[in-house]
Amino acid sequence: MLRDRGRKDIIDALAVHEIDFHSDWHSRHPVHAEYLDEMGWDDGVQRVIEEEAQGIRDVEEILGQRPIAYCKPGGSWGPQVAYGMALMGLPVFCDAPFEFAPGQPMWFCNQLFIGYHASFDRYFEVEDRLTRMKADFRQLCDRIGHGTLVMYTHPVRLFTRKFADNYRYGKNTPRSEWVPAPMRSAAQIEALIRDFDAFVGYVVGEGVEVIDYQQLYEQYEERRKWIDQTPLFQLAEKIQLELNSQIVDGTSYSPAEIFGMVVFALAWHQRTGSLPQAIPIRRLIGPTGSPKFDDSQEPVGVDALLNRIGQVDEGLTEHHRVPSSVVLEPRAISPGSFLKAAAHILGAIAANKELPDQLPLDANWHVPKIVERSDFTEMRFDWSIFYPGFEGKRVIEMAKLQAWTAKPALKGSG
Amino acid sequence: MQLIFSFDTEEYETPGIDDTVKIWADMLAKLWMPWCILHRWRKGARVARPRTQRYHRRTRCPRN
């Protein structure tokens, strides 16, 4: 629109800033979560790419820079959006629905997730605005500590008293019937600009390091492609204690990545009789289908598991994801139980111990531990733009399955 | 601590709304100024925003 309206002055003013991507159509229905709730994984990722690729291209062409971050529109998202954006070269997900800890980003679906922590918006109607903003900012600094604080606003709200209602509650109001948002008074606008400008000056004066998403990503980017045997054995030992992300030598690994490495090493051993010296870190995603497996604790035969390991490894290479279940005739077991048993076998091989005939299965090892956190257990969709009654249950289920990809982002771990 | 200012721009066909983007863009351009210019701005001087080149505020002040 800026280009079409001939606002080159604005495009020039934006040139000194990083410009990211906020979706092509924002609130137009069906929004991401609405259509993803009716879809599976692969068709969902495909639709995200089809609907958003042109918008990313438009930003690059008009603003002269390729976006590095995707900021979700309002409360609408789905794990397929994160994965699709990563595939399209946007490695950062801002305004993320969760992060590892306040101000500490998390890897999820191969994107760096960081949330919003503060806003200008909440001070629009506040008296003694500047004083409050400064005091709240100091408190937030203490809470975030050495992390990254993200402060957002909607530029449009500098002029408007509220958002427009054209897409609220599932409406797709035709453009000819759009109703503009009500405006603020000139005095109000002037006061807001004055206070916010002073606040920016205050922040700079406090010596806070202001960065952009590109700089954030460079701090956390993971460049490591392989690991050696020693960290692999440590990961195999740790994952038997808890199905969750693990940290070894200052690098974090998701359960999906550990699954891939353990399976790769065992498949290699089955083929060659020795363990590989270097193990690739495959950035696998979690299961994408509803799990269907036998959750009994009946032991599993070690030979049966090892005879199957080559096919499991090929499946990972072909589908880039942890399987929903692993079939060990006559039963199917959960990928979590399979990983625990496989890690145990790997540990025994590494220690030159005799392999048992059978291994017990842990029936509780279905999903990574992180899904017990409140940001997963209480995940819901409550944006006023959604269709009335929208719950997004299928999106939430898919997000929980992708907990296999969750791990803390660590600086300089690449 | 690090700070990121993250602004969500949306288009609502409200007359004059484009200008809000420019106001914020100019306001935040100070964040990328070299220290010397920033210092002058904080002292109340009117300073020109770098038009095309993005300076980080920790960079050395360019010679005039």
mmCIF file of N, CA, C and O in Angstrom, chain A residues 38-111:
data_model
loop_
_atom_site.group_PDB
_atom_site.id
_atom_site.type_symbol
_atom_site.label_atom_id
_atom_site.label_comp_id
_atom_site.label_asym_id
_atom_site.label_seq_id
_atom_site.Cartn_x
_atom_site.Cartn_y
_atom_site.Cartn_z
ATOM 1 N N GLU A 38 -8.471 -27.358 10.495
ATOM 2 C CA GLU A 38 -9.177 -28.293 9.616
ATOM 3 C C GLU A 38 -8.180 -29.135 8.812
ATOM 4 O O GLU A 38 -8.583 -29.858 7.900
ATOM 5 N N MET A 39 -6.906 -29.009 9.111
ATOM 6 C CA MET A 39 -5.900 -29.642 8.254
ATOM 7 C C MET A 39 -4.931 -30.494 9.056
ATOM 8 O O MET A 39 -4.852 -30.400 10.276
ATOM 9 N N GLY A 40 -4.175 -31.309 8.324
ATOM 10 C CA GLY A 40 -3.110 -32.078 8.942
ATOM 11 C C GLY A 40 -1.805 -31.310 8.873
ATOM 12 O O GLY A 40 -1.807 -30.092 8.713
ATOM 13 N N TRP A 41 -0.701 -32.031 8.978
ATOM 14 C CA TRP A 41 0.584 -31.341 9.004
ATOM 15 C C TRP A 41 1.038 -30.907 7.615
ATOM 16 O O TRP A 41 1.240 -29.721 7.362
ATOM 17 N N ASP A 42 1.188 -31.850 6.715
ATOM 18 C CA ASP A 42 1.801 -31.527 5.428
ATOM 19 C C ASP A 42 0.943 -30.572 4.605
ATOM 20 O O ASP A 42 1.461 -29.625 4.011
ATOM 21 N N ASP A 43 -0.367 -30.811 4.563
ATOM 22 C CA ASP A 43 -1.214 -29.889 3.801
ATOM 23 C C ASP A 43 -1.266 -28.518 4.479
ATOM 24 O O ASP A 43 -1.373 -27.488 3.811
ATOM 25 N N GLY A 44 -1.134 -28.503 5.809
ATOM 26 C CA GLY A 44 -1.105 -27.228 6.530
ATOM 27 C C GLY A 44 0.151 -26.427 6.193
ATOM 28 O O GLY A 44 0.081 -25.226 5.905
ATOM 29 N N VAL A 45 1.292 -27.096 6.215
ATOM 30 C CA VAL A 45 2.550 -26.409 5.878
ATOM 31 C C VAL A 45 2.478 -25.905 4.435
ATOM 32 O O VAL A 45 2.872 -24.772 4.133
ATOM 33 N N GLN A 46 1.945 -26.742 3.552
ATOM 34 C CA GLN A 46 1.833 -26.365 2.141
ATOM 35 C C GLN A 46 0.983 -25.104 1.981
ATOM 36 O O GLN A 46 1.330 -24.190 1.241
ATOM 37 N N ARG A 47 -0.130 -25.043 2.697
ATOM 38 C CA ARG A 47 -1.013 -23.879 2.561
ATOM 39 C C ARG A 47 -0.343 -22.616 3.107
ATOM 40 O O ARG A 47 -0.480 -21.535 2.533
ATOM 41 N N VAL A 48 0.355 -22.752 4.226
ATOM 42 C CA VAL A 48 1.064 -21.589 4.782
ATOM 43 C C VAL A 48 2.049 -21.046 3.751
ATOM 44 O O VAL A 48 2.115 -19.830 3.503
ATOM 45 N N ILE A 49 2.790 -21.941 3.138
ATOM 46 C CA ILE A 49 3.780 -21.490 2.151
ATOM 47 C C ILE A 49 3.074 -20.842 0.954
ATOM 48 O O ILE A 49 3.481 -19.765 0.487
ATOM 49 N N GLU A 50 2.020 -21.466 0.481
ATOM 50 C CA GLU A 50 1.308 -20.913 -0.671
ATOM 51 C C GLU A 50 0.731 -19.525 -0.372
ATOM 52 O O GLU A 50 0.753 -18.638 -1.212
ATOM 53 N N GLU A 51 0.231 -19.346 0.844
ATOM 54 C CA GLU A 51 -0.440 -18.078 1.159
ATOM 55 C C GLU A 51 0.530 -16.971 1.568
ATOM 56 O O GLU A 51 0.183 -15.796 1.464
ATOM 57 N N GLU A 52 1.714 -17.327 2.041
ATOM 58 C CA GLU A 52 2.595 -16.309 2.611
ATOM 59 C C GLU A 52 3.836 -15.993 1.769
ATOM 60 O O GLU A 52 4.471 -14.967 1.987
ATOM 61 N N ALA A 53 4.173 -16.860 0.829
ATOM 62 C CA ALA A 53 5.422 -16.650 0.080
ATOM 63 C C ALA A 53 5.417 -15.311 -0.654
ATOM 64 O O ALA A 53 6.419 -14.586 -0.648
ATOM 65 N N GLN A 54 4.295 -14.953 -1.241
ATOM 66 C CA GLN A 54 4.242 -13.704 -2.005
ATOM 67 C C GLN A 54 4.427 -12.491 -1.091
ATOM 68 O O GLN A 54 5.082 -11.512 -1.473
ATOM 69 N N GLY A 55 3.859 -12.552 0.103
ATOM 70 C CA GLY A 55 3.996 -11.438 1.039
ATOM 71 C C GLY A 55 5.447 -11.222 1.445
ATOM 72 O O GLY A 55 5.918 -10.079 1.559
ATOM 73 N N ILE A 56 6.151 -12.318 1.675
ATOM 74 C CA ILE A 56 7.576 -12.214 2.031
ATOM 75 C C ILE A 56 8.347 -11.586 0.874
ATOM 76 O O ILE A 56 9.196 -10.709 1.054
ATOM 77 N N ARG A 57 8.010 -12.016 -0.325
ATOM 78 C CA ARG A 57 8.649 -11.474 -1.528
ATOM 79 C C ARG A 57 8.343 -9.978 -1.662
ATOM 80 O O ARG A 57 9.213 -9.182 -2.022
ATOM 81 N N ASP A 58 7.104 -9.593 -1.355
ATOM 82 C CA ASP A 58 6.720 -8.175 -1.453
ATOM 83 C C ASP A 58 7.549 -7.318 -0.500
ATOM 84 O O ASP A 58 8.021 -6.238 -0.863
ATOM 85 N N VAL A 59 7.723 -7.807 0.733
ATOM 86 C CA VAL A 59 8.522 -7.048 1.706
ATOM 87 C C VAL A 59 9.935 -6.871 1.182
ATOM 88 O O VAL A 59 10.511 -5.771 1.223
ATOM 89 N N GLU A 60 10.485 -7.942 0.671
ATOM 90 C CA GLU A 60 11.860 -7.894 0.172
ATOM 91 C C GLU A 60 11.976 -6.908 -0.991
ATOM 92 O O GLU A 60 12.914 -6.113 -1.059
ATOM 93 N N GLU A 61 10.999 -6.941 -1.873
ATOM 94 C CA GLU A 61 11.065 -6.110 -3.070
ATOM 95 C C GLU A 61 10.837 -4.631 -2.738
ATOM 96 O O GLU A 61 11.538 -3.751 -3.233
ATOM 97 N N ILE A 62 9.860 -4.363 -1.866
ATOM 98 C CA ILE A 62 9.502 -2.967 -1.593
ATOM 99 C C ILE A 62 10.454 -2.321 -0.596
ATOM 100 O O ILE A 62 10.864 -1.175 -0.760
ATOM 101 N N LEU A 63 10.839 -3.058 0.432
ATOM 102 C CA LEU A 63 11.692 -2.484 1.474
ATOM 103 C C LEU A 63 13.165 -2.755 1.234
ATOM 104 O O LEU A 63 14.016 -2.224 1.958
ATOM 105 N N GLY A 64 13.479 -3.606 0.280
ATOM 106 C CA GLY A 64 14.883 -3.830 -0.055
ATOM 107 C C GLY A 64 15.625 -4.705 0.925
ATOM 108 O O GLY A 64 16.865 -4.702 0.948
ATOM 109 N N GLN A 65 14.931 -5.418 1.771
ATOM 110 C CA GLN A 65 15.606 -6.341 2.697
ATOM 111 C C GLN A 65 14.707 -7.543 2.939
ATOM 112 O O GLN A 65 13.495 -7.421 3.042
ATOM 113 N N ARG A 66 15.357 -8.681 3.031
ATOM 114 C CA ARG A 66 14.586 -9.903 3.242
ATOM 115 C C ARG A 66 14.274 -10.044 4.726
ATOM 116 O O ARG A 66 15.172 -9.938 5.565
ATOM 117 N N PRO A 67 13.024 -10.277 5.091
ATOM 118 C CA PRO A 67 12.707 -10.416 6.518
ATOM 119 C C PRO A 67 13.425 -11.613 7.136
ATOM 120 O O PRO A 67 13.604 -12.640 6.478
ATOM 121 N N ILE A 68 13.808 -11.453 8.393
ATOM 122 C CA ILE A 68 14.417 -12.578 9.115
ATOM 123 C C ILE A 68 13.448 -13.130 10.148
ATOM 124 O O ILE A 68 13.550 -14.274 10.557
ATOM 125 N N ALA A 69 12.479 -12.303 10.551
ATOM 126 C CA ALA A 69 11.555 -12.722 11.612
ATOM 127 C C ALA A 69 10.116 -12.718 11.112
ATOM 128 O O ALA A 69 9.738 -11.939 10.236
ATOM 129 N N TYR A 70 9.339 -13.589 11.695
ATOM 130 C CA TYR A 70 7.903 -13.617 11.455
ATOM 131 C C TYR A 70 7.220 -13.284 12.774
ATOM 132 O O TYR A 70 7.493 -13.928 13.793
ATOM 133 N N CYS A 71 6.364 -12.284 12.768
ATOM 134 C CA CYS A 71 5.613 -11.913 13.971
ATOM 135 C C CYS A 71 4.156 -12.278 13.736
ATOM 136 O O CYS A 71 3.532 -11.796 12.792
ATOM 137 N N LYS A 72 3.628 -13.110 14.579
ATOM 138 C CA LYS A 72 2.285 -13.628 14.307
ATOM 139 C C LYS A 72 1.235 -12.520 14.423
ATOM 140 O O LYS A 72 1.367 -11.611 15.257
ATOM 141 N N PRO A 73 0.204 -12.590 13.590
ATOM 142 C CA PRO A 73 -0.883 -11.613 13.692
ATOM 143 C C PRO A 73 -1.795 -11.943 14.873
ATOM 144 O O PRO A 73 -2.398 -13.023 14.913
ATOM 145 N N GLY A 74 -1.866 -11.041 15.828
ATOM 146 C CA GLY A 74 -2.740 -11.245 16.983
ATOM 147 C C GLY A 74 -2.483 -12.567 17.656
ATOM 148 O O GLY A 74 -1.342 -12.930 17.934
ATOM 149 N N GLY A 75 -3.567 -13.327 17.896
ATOM 150 C CA GLY A 75 -3.430 -14.593 18.611
ATOM 151 C C GLY A 75 -3.451 -15.797 17.688
ATOM 152 O O GLY A 75 -3.706 -16.909 18.140
ATOM 153 N N SER A 76 -3.207 -15.577 16.407
ATOM 154 C CA SER A 76 -3.339 -16.679 15.447
ATOM 155 C C SER A 76 -1.981 -17.267 15.085
ATOM 156 O O SER A 76 -1.088 -16.550 14.641
ATOM 157 N N TRP A 77 -1.866 -18.565 15.272
ATOM 158 C CA TRP A 77 -0.632 -19.243 14.877
ATOM 159 C C TRP A 77 -0.922 -20.748 14.824
ATOM 160 O O TRP A 77 -2.020 -21.209 15.146
ATOM 161 N N GLY A 78 0.049 -21.486 14.451
ATOM 162 C CA GLY A 78 0.013 -22.943 14.483
ATOM 163 C C GLY A 78 1.432 -23.412 14.248
ATOM 164 O O GLY A 78 2.236 -22.672 13.662
ATOM 165 N N PRO A 79 1.778 -24.609 14.700
ATOM 166 C CA PRO A 79 3.156 -25.073 14.504
ATOM 167 C C PRO A 79 3.530 -25.183 13.031
ATOM 168 O O PRO A 79 4.696 -25.015 12.675
ATOM 169 N N GLN A 80 2.516 -25.410 12.166
ATOM 170 C CA GLN A 80 2.819 -25.469 10.733
ATOM 171 C C GLN A 80 3.269 -24.106 10.211
ATOM 172 O O GLN A 80 4.033 -24.029 9.244
ATOM 173 N N VAL A 81 2.783 -23.020 10.833
ATOM 174 C CA VAL A 81 3.221 -21.685 10.424
ATOM 175 C C VAL A 81 4.706 -21.515 10.748
ATOM 176 O O VAL A 81 5.495 -21.058 9.925
ATOM 177 N N ALA A 82 5.069 -21.913 11.968
ATOM 178 C CA ALA A 82 6.474 -21.779 12.378
ATOM 179 C C ALA A 82 7.380 -22.589 11.446
ATOM 180 O O ALA A 82 8.401 -22.089 10.956
ATOM 181 N N TYR A 83 6.989 -23.818 11.184
ATOM 182 C CA TYR A 83 7.817 -24.676 10.346
ATOM 183 C C TYR A 83 7.877 -24.141 8.916
ATOM 184 O O TYR A 83 8.942 -24.113 8.294
ATOM 185 N N GLY A 84 6.735 -23.698 8.403
ATOM 186 C CA GLY A 84 6.694 -23.151 7.043
ATOM 187 C C GLY A 84 7.555 -21.903 6.921
ATOM 188 O O GLY A 84 8.254 -21.711 5.927
ATOM 189 N N MET A 85 7.519 -21.035 7.931
ATOM 190 C CA MET A 85 8.336 -19.823 7.892
ATOM 191 C C MET A 85 9.822 -20.181 7.925
ATOM 192 O O MET A 85 10.637 -19.563 7.230
ATOM 193 N N ALA A 86 10.177 -21.175 8.735
ATOM 194 C CA ALA A 86 11.585 -21.605 8.769
ATOM 195 C C ALA A 86 11.995 -22.127 7.390
ATOM 196 O O ALA A 86 13.096 -21.817 6.914
ATOM 197 N N LEU A 87 11.102 -22.874 6.746
ATOM 198 C CA LEU A 87 11.417 -23.378 5.398
ATOM 199 C C LEU A 87 11.597 -22.231 4.406
ATOM 200 O O LEU A 87 12.368 -22.338 3.460
ATOM 201 N N MET A 88 10.876 -21.128 4.630
ATOM 202 C CA MET A 88 10.972 -19.990 3.708
ATOM 203 C C MET A 88 12.070 -19.014 4.101
ATOM 204 O O MET A 88 12.147 -17.909 3.564
ATOM 205 N N GLY A 89 12.911 -19.401 5.064
ATOM 206 C CA GLY A 89 14.086 -18.593 5.392
ATOM 207 C C GLY A 89 13.877 -17.552 6.464
ATOM 208 O O GLY A 89 14.658 -16.609 6.571
ATOM 209 N N LEU A 90 12.812 -17.685 7.262
ATOM 210 C CA LEU A 90 12.593 -16.765 8.392
ATOM 211 C C LEU A 90 12.812 -17.553 9.682
ATOM 212 O O LEU A 90 11.912 -18.254 10.155
ATOM 213 N N PRO A 91 13.991 -17.482 10.273
ATOM 214 C CA PRO A 91 14.316 -18.366 11.397
ATOM 215 C C PRO A 91 13.818 -17.891 12.765
ATOM 216 O O PRO A 91 13.981 -18.606 13.745
ATOM 217 N N VAL A 92 13.230 -16.692 12.838
ATOM 218 C CA VAL A 92 12.805 -16.157 14.143
ATOM 219 C C VAL A 92 11.279 -16.012 14.168
ATOM 220 O O VAL A 92 10.683 -15.544 13.199
ATOM 221 N N PHE A 93 10.675 -16.432 15.265
ATOM 222 C CA PHE A 93 9.226 -16.290 15.473
ATOM 223 C C PHE A 93 9.036 -15.345 16.655
ATOM 224 O O PHE A 93 9.335 -15.714 17.791
ATOM 225 N N CYS A 94 8.566 -14.116 16.361
ATOM 226 C CA CYS A 94 8.379 -13.170 17.468
ATOM 227 C C CYS A 94 6.898 -13.067 17.829
ATOM 228 O O CYS A 94 6.039 -13.482 17.057
ATOM 229 N N ASP A 95 6.654 -12.501 19.004
ATOM 230 C CA ASP A 95 5.321 -12.594 19.616
ATOM 231 C C ASP A 95 4.934 -14.073 19.702
ATOM 232 O O ASP A 95 3.796 -14.463 19.433
ATOM 233 N N ALA A 96 5.914 -14.885 20.077
ATOM 234 C CA ALA A 96 5.693 -16.330 20.129
ATOM 235 C C ALA A 96 4.752 -16.680 21.276
ATOM 236 O O ALA A 96 4.718 -15.984 22.293
ATOM 237 N N PRO A 97 3.983 -17.757 21.124
ATOM 238 C CA PRO A 97 3.055 -18.144 22.189
ATOM 239 C C PRO A 97 3.757 -18.631 23.446
ATOM 240 O O PRO A 97 3.146 -18.710 24.508
ATOM 241 N N PHE A 98 5.017 -18.992 23.332
ATOM 242 C CA PHE A 98 5.798 -19.379 24.512
ATOM 243 C C PHE A 98 7.280 -19.198 24.220
ATOM 244 O O PHE A 98 7.694 -19.087 23.068
ATOM 245 N N GLU A 99 8.057 -19.126 25.265
ATOM 246 C CA GLU A 99 9.516 -19.056 25.173
ATOM 247 C C GLU A 99 10.063 -19.880 26.320
ATOM 248 O O GLU A 99 9.288 -20.383 27.146
ATOM 249 N N PHE A 100 11.370 -20.040 26.399
ATOM 250 C CA PHE A 100 11.860 -20.991 27.400
ATOM 251 C C PHE A 100 11.665 -20.469 28.825
ATOM 252 O O PHE A 100 11.281 -21.197 29.725
ATOM 253 N N ALA A 101 11.981 -19.208 28.998
ATOM 254 C CA ALA A 101 11.771 -18.513 30.277
ATOM 255 C C ALA A 101 11.610 -17.048 29.902
ATOM 256 O O ALA A 101 11.939 -16.669 28.776
ATOM 257 N N PRO A 102 11.123 -16.203 30.795
ATOM 258 C CA PRO A 102 10.928 -14.801 30.407
ATOM 259 C C PRO A 102 12.212 -14.185 29.829
ATOM 260 O O PRO A 102 13.241 -14.129 30.490
ATOM 261 N N GLY A 103 12.123 -13.803 28.566
ATOM 262 C CA GLY A 103 13.284 -13.197 27.911
ATOM 263 C C GLY A 103 14.314 -14.177 27.402
ATOM 264 O O GLY A 103 15.334 -13.778 26.845
ATOM 265 N N GLN A 104 14.054 -15.465 27.591
ATOM 266 C CA GLN A 104 14.978 -16.507 27.125
ATOM 267 C C GLN A 104 14.318 -17.260 25.972
ATOM 268 O O GLN A 104 13.328 -17.967 26.190
ATOM 269 N N PRO A 105 14.849 -17.125 24.761
ATOM 270 C CA PRO A 105 14.181 -17.771 23.630
ATOM 271 C C PRO A 105 14.272 -19.287 23.647
ATOM 272 O O PRO A 105 15.067 -19.875 24.398
ATOM 273 N N MET A 106 13.445 -19.889 22.835
ATOM 274 C CA MET A 106 13.350 -21.349 22.745
ATOM 275 C C MET A 106 13.319 -21.737 21.267
ATOM 276 O O MET A 106 12.756 -21.017 20.452
ATOM 277 N N TRP A 107 13.932 -22.855 20.947
ATOM 278 C CA TRP A 107 13.772 -23.400 19.602
ATOM 279 C C TRP A 107 12.508 -24.260 19.581
ATOM 280 O O TRP A 107 12.302 -25.091 20.463
ATOM 281 N N PHE A 108 11.681 -24.024 18.579
ATOM 282 C CA PHE A 108 10.452 -24.797 18.432
ATOM 283 C C PHE A 108 10.161 -24.897 16.947
ATOM 284 O O PHE A 108 10.111 -23.888 16.244
ATOM 285 N N CYS A 109 9.969 -26.096 16.456
ATOM 286 C CA CYS A 109 9.754 -26.315 15.021
ATOM 287 C C CYS A 109 10.842 -25.639 14.184
ATOM 288 O O CYS A 109 10.565 -25.062 13.127
ATOM 289 N N ASN A 110 12.055 -25.681 14.685
ATOM 290 C CA ASN A 110 13.223 -25.129 13.993
ATOM 291 C C ASN A 110 13.185 -23.616 13.840
ATOM 292 O O ASN A 110 13.866 -23.053 12.992
ATOM 293 N N GLN A 111 12.372 -22.949 14.635
ATOM 294 C CA GLN A 111 12.390 -21.486 14.679
ATOM 295 C C GLN A 111 12.749 -21.032 16.081
ATOM 296 O O GLN A 111 12.452 -21.728 17.069
#
